[in-house]
Short mmCIF file of C-alpha atoms in Angstrom, two decimals:
data_model
loop_
_atom_site.label_atom_id
_atom_site.label_comp_id
_atom_site.label_asym_id
_atom_site.label_seq_id
_atom_site.Cartn_x
_atom_site.Cartn_y
_atom_site.Cartn_z
CA MET T 478 -7.17 -14.13 -8.76
CA SER T 479 -3.83 -14.28 -10.47
CA GLU T 480 -1.08 -16.02 -8.58
CA THR T 481 1.67 -15.88 -11.14
CA GLU T 482 4.91 -14.38 -10.00
CA GLU T 483 6.16 -11.25 -11.65
CA PRO T 484 9.41 -11.73 -13.53
CA GLY T 485 12.33 -10.72 -11.36
CA ILE T 486 14.88 -8.17 -12.44
CA SER T 487 18.31 -9.63 -12.98
CA PRO T 488 20.56 -8.24 -10.25
CA ALA T 489 23.93 -6.70 -10.84
CA PRO T 490 26.78 -9.23 -11.05
CA THR T 491 27.49 -9.25 -7.34
CA ASP T 492 27.84 -12.94 -6.54
CA THR T 493 31.58 -12.80 -6.26
CA ALA T 494 33.65 -14.53 -3.63
CA PRO T 495 36.90 -13.29 -2.10
CA LEU T 496 39.92 -15.03 -3.59
CA PRO T 497 43.63 -14.90 -2.85
CA ALA T 498 45.15 -12.00 -4.76
CA GLU T 499 47.64 -14.20 -6.58
CA HIS T 500 44.91 -16.38 -8.12
CA GLU T 501 42.84 -15.27 -11.05
CA PRO T 502 39.25 -16.65 -11.12
CA GLY T 503 40.04 -18.89 -14.10
CA LYS T 504 43.08 -20.35 -12.40
CA MET T 505 41.67 -21.07 -8.98
CA PRO T 506 43.18 -24.09 -7.19
CA ALA T 507 40.81 -27.03 -7.22
CA HIS T 508 40.75 -27.27 -3.43
CA LEU T 509 39.36 -23.70 -3.22
CA ALA T 510 36.61 -24.14 -5.81
CA GLU T 511 34.12 -25.57 -3.34
CA LEU T 512 34.85 -22.82 -0.81
CA ALA T 513 34.39 -20.19 -3.53
CA ASP T 514 31.00 -21.66 -4.45
CA ARG T 515 29.98 -21.65 -0.80
CA ALA T 516 31.15 -18.05 -0.41
CA ARG T 517 29.04 -17.01 -3.40
CA ASP T 518 26.07 -18.74 -1.79
CA TYR T 519 26.63 -16.77 1.42
CA VAL T 520 26.82 -13.56 -0.61
CA ARG T 521 23.44 -14.34 -2.15
CA LYS T 522 21.97 -15.04 1.29
CA SER T 523 23.33 -11.83 2.83
CA SER T 524 20.13 -10.06 1.76
CA SER T 525 16.61 -11.15 0.89
CA ASP T 526 15.43 -11.82 -2.65
CA ASN T 527 13.09 -8.83 -2.43
CA THR T 528 15.92 -6.54 -1.35
CA ARG T 529 18.18 -7.72 -4.17
CA ARG T 530 15.41 -7.26 -6.73
CA ALA T 531 14.69 -3.75 -5.46
CA TYR T 532 18.39 -2.82 -5.45
CA ALA T 533 18.82 -4.21 -8.95
CA SER T 534 15.83 -2.21 -10.18
CA ASP T 535 17.19 0.97 -8.59
CA TRP T 536 20.60 0.40 -10.15
CA ASN T 537 19.07 -0.16 -13.58
CA HIS T 538 17.13 3.09 -13.26
CA PHE T 539 20.28 5.01 -12.27
CA ALA T 540 22.35 3.45 -15.08
CA ASP T 541 19.66 4.30 -17.65
CA TRP T 542 19.51 7.89 -16.39
CA CYS T 543 23.29 8.19 -16.66
CA HIS T 544 23.22 6.79 -20.19
CA ARG T 545 20.51 9.24 -21.31
CA ASN T 546 22.51 12.14 -19.91
CA ALA T 547 25.93 11.01 -21.21
CA LEU T 548 27.27 10.45 -17.69
CA ALA T 549 29.30 7.54 -16.32
CA SER T 550 27.70 5.34 -13.68
CA LEU T 551 31.06 3.80 -12.76
CA PRO T 552 33.07 4.63 -10.74
CA PRO T 553 30.89 6.60 -8.29
CA HIS T 554 31.06 10.37 -8.85
CA PRO T 555 29.44 12.45 -6.07
CA GLN T 556 28.54 15.19 -8.54
CA THR T 557 26.67 12.68 -10.70
CA ILE T 558 24.81 11.28 -7.69
CA GLY T 559 23.90 14.81 -6.62
CA LEU T 560 22.44 15.56 -10.03
CA TYR T 561 20.58 12.24 -10.03
CA ILE T 562 18.84 12.79 -6.71
CA THR T 563 18.01 16.35 -7.82
CA ALA T 564 16.35 14.87 -10.93
CA LEU T 565 14.44 12.42 -8.74
CA ALA T 566 13.20 15.18 -6.42
CA SER T 567 12.14 17.41 -9.31
CA GLY T 568 10.50 14.69 -11.39
CA GLU T 569 12.97 15.12 -14.24
CA ASP T 570 14.34 11.57 -14.21
CA GLY T 571 11.80 10.10 -16.62
CA ARG T 572 9.22 9.34 -13.93
CA ARG T 573 5.68 10.67 -14.03
CA ALA T 574 6.01 12.43 -10.68
CA ALA T 575 8.69 13.61 -8.29
CA ALA T 576 10.05 10.92 -5.99
CA SER T 577 9.42 11.15 -2.25
CA VAL T 578 12.25 11.73 0.19
CA SER T 579 11.99 8.14 1.45
CA THR T 580 12.24 6.83 -2.13
CA ILE T 581 15.33 8.96 -2.79
CA GLU T 582 16.98 7.72 0.42
CA ARG T 583 16.19 4.12 -0.51
CA LYS T 584 17.73 4.62 -3.96
CA LEU T 585 20.87 6.06 -2.37
CA SER T 586 21.12 2.96 -0.18
CA ALA T 587 20.67 0.80 -3.27
CA LEU T 588 23.45 2.64 -5.12
CA ALA T 589 25.79 2.34 -2.13
CA TRP T 590 25.08 -1.40 -1.96
CA ASN T 591 25.64 -1.92 -5.68
CA TYR T 592 28.90 0.02 -5.60
CA ALA T 593 30.06 -2.01 -2.58
CA GLN T 594 29.45 -5.27 -4.48
CA ARG T 595 31.83 -3.96 -7.14
CA GLY T 596 34.50 -3.12 -4.58
CA LEU T 597 33.74 0.61 -4.75
CA LYS T 598 32.59 3.04 -2.08
CA LEU T 599 29.94 5.72 -2.40
CA ASP T 600 30.71 8.53 0.03
CA ARG T 601 27.26 9.78 1.00
CA SER T 602 28.85 12.39 3.28
CA ASP T 603 30.42 14.16 0.29
CA ARG T 604 29.02 17.69 0.07
CA HIS T 605 27.72 17.14 -3.47
CA ILE T 606 25.41 14.46 -2.07
CA ALA T 607 24.84 15.36 1.60
CA THR T 608 24.10 19.04 1.03
CA VAL T 609 21.73 18.38 -1.87
CA LEU T 610 19.92 15.68 0.15
CA ALA T 611 19.59 18.03 3.14
CA GLY T 612 17.99 20.62 0.86
CA ILE T 613 15.61 18.03 -0.58
CA ARG T 614 14.56 17.00 2.92
CA ARG T 615 13.86 20.58 3.96
CA SER T 616 11.93 21.30 0.78
CA HIS T 617 9.99 18.09 0.19
CA ALA T 618 9.87 16.04 3.41
CA ARG T 619 6.34 15.06 4.44
CA PRO T 620 4.94 12.91 7.26
CA PRO T 621 4.89 9.23 6.21
CA VAL T 622 1.70 8.08 4.49
CA GLN T 623 0.42 5.14 6.51
CA LYS T 624 -1.68 2.28 5.27
CA GLU T 625 -5.07 1.72 6.81
CA ALA T 626 -5.16 -0.56 9.85
CA ILE T 627 -7.52 -3.52 9.52
CA LEU T 628 -9.39 -3.96 12.80
CA PRO T 629 -10.90 -7.27 14.04
CA GLU T 630 -14.47 -6.54 12.92
CA GLU T 631 -13.16 -5.51 9.50
CA LEU T 632 -11.03 -8.65 9.25
CA THR T 633 -14.12 -10.74 9.99
CA ALA T 634 -15.94 -9.00 7.14
CA MET T 635 -12.99 -9.68 4.82
CA LEU T 636 -13.06 -13.39 5.71
CA GLU T 637 -16.71 -13.53 4.62
CA THR T 638 -15.70 -12.47 1.09
CA LEU T 639 -13.42 -15.47 0.54
CA GLU T 640 -14.47 -18.54 -1.42
CA ARG T 641 -16.11 -21.07 0.85
CA GLY T 642 -15.12 -24.74 0.82
CA THR T 643 -12.28 -24.30 -1.67
CA LEU T 644 -8.54 -24.76 -1.25
CA ARG T 645 -7.91 -21.16 -2.26
CA GLY T 646 -10.42 -19.88 0.27
CA LEU T 647 -9.00 -22.04 3.06
CA ARG T 648 -5.45 -20.94 2.28
CA ASP T 649 -6.31 -17.24 2.08
CA ARG T 650 -8.31 -17.46 5.31
CA ALA T 651 -5.28 -18.92 7.10
CA ILE T 652 -3.02 -16.23 5.61
CA LEU T 653 -5.20 -13.34 6.79
CA LEU T 654 -5.75 -14.72 10.29
CA LEU T 655 -2.16 -15.81 10.88
CA GLY T 656 -0.77 -12.58 9.41
CA PHE T 657 -3.02 -10.52 11.67
CA ALA T 658 -2.61 -12.50 14.90
CA GLY T 659 1.15 -12.87 14.41
CA GLY T 660 1.69 -9.29 13.26
CA LEU T 661 3.71 -10.74 10.41
CA ARG T 662 5.20 -9.06 7.38
CA ARG T 663 4.05 -10.48 4.05
CA SER T 664 7.52 -11.92 3.36
CA GLU T 665 7.45 -13.61 6.77
CA ILE T 666 4.06 -15.18 6.05
CA VAL T 667 5.04 -16.80 2.75
CA GLY T 668 8.54 -17.66 4.00
CA LEU T 669 7.22 -20.13 6.58
CA ASP T 670 7.85 -23.88 6.36
CA CYS T 671 6.14 -26.74 8.17
CA TRP T 672 9.29 -27.28 10.24
CA ALA T 673 12.91 -26.20 10.53
CA GLU T 674 15.47 -26.73 7.74
CA GLN T 675 13.02 -28.15 5.22
CA THR T 676 13.76 -25.75 2.37
CA GLU T 677 16.68 -23.54 1.35
CA ASP T 678 14.55 -20.46 0.76
CA GLY T 679 12.49 -20.69 3.94
CA SER T 680 12.77 -17.90 6.51
CA GLY T 681 10.97 -19.57 9.40
CA TRP T 682 8.82 -22.44 10.56
CA ILE T 683 5.86 -23.30 12.78
CA GLU T 684 5.15 -25.63 15.68
CA ILE T 685 1.49 -26.33 16.47
CA LEU T 686 0.84 -26.96 20.17
CA ASP T 687 -2.32 -27.48 22.21
CA GLU T 688 -2.30 -23.82 23.28
CA GLY T 689 -1.47 -22.36 19.87
CA ILE T 690 1.32 -21.90 17.35
CA VAL T 691 4.95 -20.99 17.97
CA ILE T 692 6.45 -19.32 14.91
CA THR T 693 10.23 -19.06 14.61
CA LEU T 694 11.20 -16.28 12.22
CA ARG T 695 14.29 -14.80 10.65
CA GLY T 696 13.16 -11.21 10.17
CA LYS T 697 14.71 -7.80 9.67
CA THR T 698 15.85 -7.63 13.28
CA GLY T 699 17.19 -11.20 13.47
CA TRP T 700 15.65 -14.41 14.77
CA ARG T 701 12.57 -14.14 16.97
CA GLU T 702 9.72 -16.28 18.22
CA VAL T 703 6.09 -15.28 17.75
CA GLU T 704 3.33 -16.92 19.75
CA VAL T 705 -0.17 -17.11 18.25
CA GLY T 706 -2.69 -18.42 20.75
CA ARG T 707 -5.97 -20.10 19.94
CA GLY T 708 -8.92 -17.75 19.53
CA SER T 709 -12.21 -17.67 21.41
CA SER T 710 -14.14 -18.82 18.32
CA ASP T 711 -13.23 -21.44 15.72
CA ALA T 712 -14.62 -19.16 13.02
CA THR T 713 -11.86 -16.59 13.61
CA CYS T 714 -9.16 -18.74 15.21
CA PRO T 715 -5.87 -18.57 13.27
CA VAL T 716 -4.79 -21.94 14.62
CA VAL T 717 -7.97 -23.69 13.45
CA ALA T 718 -7.69 -21.97 10.07
CA LEU T 719 -4.10 -23.13 9.63
CA GLU T 720 -4.83 -26.68 10.77
CA THR T 721 -7.74 -26.89 8.30
CA TRP T 722 -5.59 -25.62 5.43
CA LEU T 723 -2.78 -28.08 6.19
CA ALA T 724 -5.16 -31.02 6.52
CA LEU T 725 -7.26 -30.42 3.39
CA GLY T 726 -4.27 -29.19 1.40
CA ARG T 727 -2.37 -32.33 2.46
CA ILE T 728 0.70 -30.32 3.42
CA ALA T 729 3.11 -31.90 5.88
CA HIS T 730 6.51 -30.84 4.57
CA GLY T 731 8.03 -27.82 2.89
CA PRO T 732 6.44 -24.41 2.25
CA LEU T 733 3.39 -23.63 4.36
CA PHE T 734 1.55 -21.49 1.82
CA ARG T 735 1.57 -22.51 -1.85
CA ARG T 736 -0.06 -21.73 -5.16
CA ILE T 737 -3.32 -23.38 -6.13
CA THR T 738 -3.37 -25.09 -9.54
CA GLY T 739 -5.61 -27.37 -11.60
CA LYS T 740 -8.57 -24.97 -11.66
CA GLY T 741 -8.47 -24.66 -7.89
CA LYS T 742 -8.32 -28.39 -7.13
CA SER T 743 -4.59 -28.96 -6.53
CA VAL T 744 -1.87 -27.55 -4.31
CA ALA T 745 1.46 -26.84 -6.03
CA ALA T 746 4.79 -27.70 -4.48
CA ASP T 747 6.33 -24.24 -4.86
CA ARG T 748 6.07 -21.40 -2.39
CA LEU T 749 3.52 -18.61 -2.76
CA ASN T 750 4.92 -15.22 -3.79
CA ASP T 751 4.69 -12.49 -1.15
CA LYS T 752 2.92 -10.19 -3.61
CA HIS T 753 -0.08 -12.47 -3.23
CA VAL T 754 -0.49 -11.33 0.38
CA ALA T 755 -0.63 -7.68 -0.67
CA ARG T 756 -3.15 -8.47 -3.42
CA LEU T 757 -5.24 -10.60 -1.06
CA VAL T 758 -5.47 -7.91 1.62
CA LYS T 759 -6.34 -5.22 -0.93
CA GLN T 760 -8.95 -7.29 -2.78
CA ALA T 761 -10.63 -8.65 0.36
CA ALA T 762 -10.75 -5.17 1.93
CA LEU T 763 -12.39 -3.70 -1.16
CA ALA T 764 -14.83 -6.62 -1.46
CA ALA T 765 -15.82 -6.16 2.20
CA GLY T 766 -16.57 -2.49 1.57
CA LEU T 767 -13.89 -1.08 3.86
CA ARG T 768 -13.54 2.70 3.61
CA SER T 769 -16.54 2.92 1.32
CA ASP T 770 -16.59 6.65 2.04
CA LEU T 771 -13.66 7.06 -0.37
CA ALA T 772 -13.48 6.89 -4.15
CA GLU T 773 -12.58 3.48 -5.60
CA GLY T 774 -9.08 4.47 -6.66
CA GLU T 775 -8.31 6.05 -3.30
CA ARG T 776 -9.65 3.03 -1.41
CA ALA T 777 -7.32 0.67 -3.25
CA GLY T 778 -4.30 2.65 -2.11
CA LYS T 779 -5.28 2.48 1.54
CA PHE T 780 -4.61 -1.22 2.08
CA SER T 781 -1.55 -3.47 1.86
CA GLY T 782 0.09 -6.35 3.68
CA HIS T 783 1.13 -3.92 6.42
CA SER T 784 -2.54 -3.30 7.18
CA LEU T 785 -2.59 -6.61 9.06
CA ARG T 786 0.38 -5.64 11.27
CA ALA T 787 -1.09 -2.20 11.90
CA GLY T 788 -4.42 -3.81 12.77
CA LEU T 789 -2.91 -5.99 15.48
CA ALA T 790 -0.91 -3.09 16.91
CA SER T 791 -4.00 -0.87 16.94
CA SER T 792 -6.46 -3.35 18.43
CA ALA T 793 -4.46 -5.52 20.86
CA GLU T 794 -5.37 -4.39 24.39
CA ALA T 795 -2.06 -5.39 25.94
CA ASP T 796 1.04 -3.79 27.34
CA GLU T 797 2.92 -2.00 24.56
CA ARG T 798 6.09 -4.03 25.15
CA PHE T 799 4.24 -7.25 24.26
CA VAL T 800 2.99 -5.71 21.01
CA GLN T 801 6.53 -4.51 20.25
CA LYS T 802 7.89 -8.03 20.78
CA GLN T 803 5.19 -9.59 18.59
CA LEU T 804 5.90 -7.22 15.71
CA GLY T 805 9.66 -7.60 16.07
CA HIS T 806 10.31 -3.88 16.42
CA ALA T 807 13.62 -2.64 17.79
CA SER T 808 12.00 0.36 19.49
CA ALA T 809 8.70 1.28 21.11
CA GLU T 810 8.55 4.37 18.90
CA MET T 811 8.32 2.19 15.79
CA THR T 812 5.48 0.22 17.38
CA ARG T 813 3.60 3.46 18.12
CA ARG T 814 3.69 4.33 14.44
CA TYR T 815 1.60 1.24 13.81
CA GLN T 816 -0.98 2.06 16.49
CA ARG T 817 -3.72 3.98 14.70
CA ARG T 818 -6.13 4.38 17.63
CA ARG T 819 -3.98 4.40 20.76
CA ASP T 820 -4.65 6.79 23.64
CA ARG T 821 -2.14 9.51 22.84
CA PHE T 822 -2.85 11.45 26.02
CA ARG T 823 -2.77 8.58 28.51
CA VAL T 824 0.31 10.25 29.96
CA ASN T 825 -0.56 13.96 30.29
CA LEU T 826 2.63 15.84 31.11
CA THR T 827 0.71 19.14 31.24
CA LYS T 828 -1.30 17.98 34.26
CA ALA T 829 1.69 16.16 35.67
CA ALA T 830 3.57 19.45 35.68
CA GLY T 831 0.77 21.07 37.73
CA LEU T 832 -1.07 23.05 35.03
#
């Protein structure tokens, strides 16, 4: 299993700090230099690395499209943006297939962000953009394609496919069990440290107690605590799996989940990339024979890191509000999207109305 990180795309030059108007960057007073450096650091931390990489990739795609069509990418021209999203929707932007509505909306957000970093504003309400986007939605909008939820019995089968008695197997076992029981996003899993303020790039930490694990996370909706209790069996207990990985991996400080080196015999110091979680879920699901009723290529597209979150939401027999809190959702409606086998007719308004 490859654990090398994919090369990141260089983001647009956005790490700029606000300076007094009368000072040019090259003539900044010495006493402001440290503040400027700190401001640039805060700018970098205003969004996640994954978000910045995605926004940089979207900007590069837009700039290349503009170049091929002899159009200017700067400053923002609503007519140009309208043509661009039309090309995306029709598959005439150099891609192999037409982009989905959600992809087009994400690219618009990326363009707005990139323009904002350059001190420019993209007016998405302009008729050249808003009207075209409304037409695209009416013509091409489809229900969201959801990833398959991994249920407890399926997760157990996936665990059986992992290497036994190896560091890689122990680590991956802890990842799957903690990701499922905590309802964690893949970025949240690999962003964990052994304790608070141990690394600059960490996005959370753990505290192992007698009853279980308390995970403190900085997620999409802000800081939250996730409680992962001990399981009824050591074989499927996320706490036992994590304790075993930490003990045999000799990890007491810094990133919780790391790369395995030295032909599987050593634990590296650097943090595991979140793409590993997606690969792990997909490969273990296929190896366990999940959705064997489908063709191989179709099966591979059914599973991702989100399959763990959907699995918890679909299988946890608890009040919906507790599931919502565990997943860190801002609304119950979002939680319901993750529940693949909930009782949709538990509340029957037809009968309640007397029919």
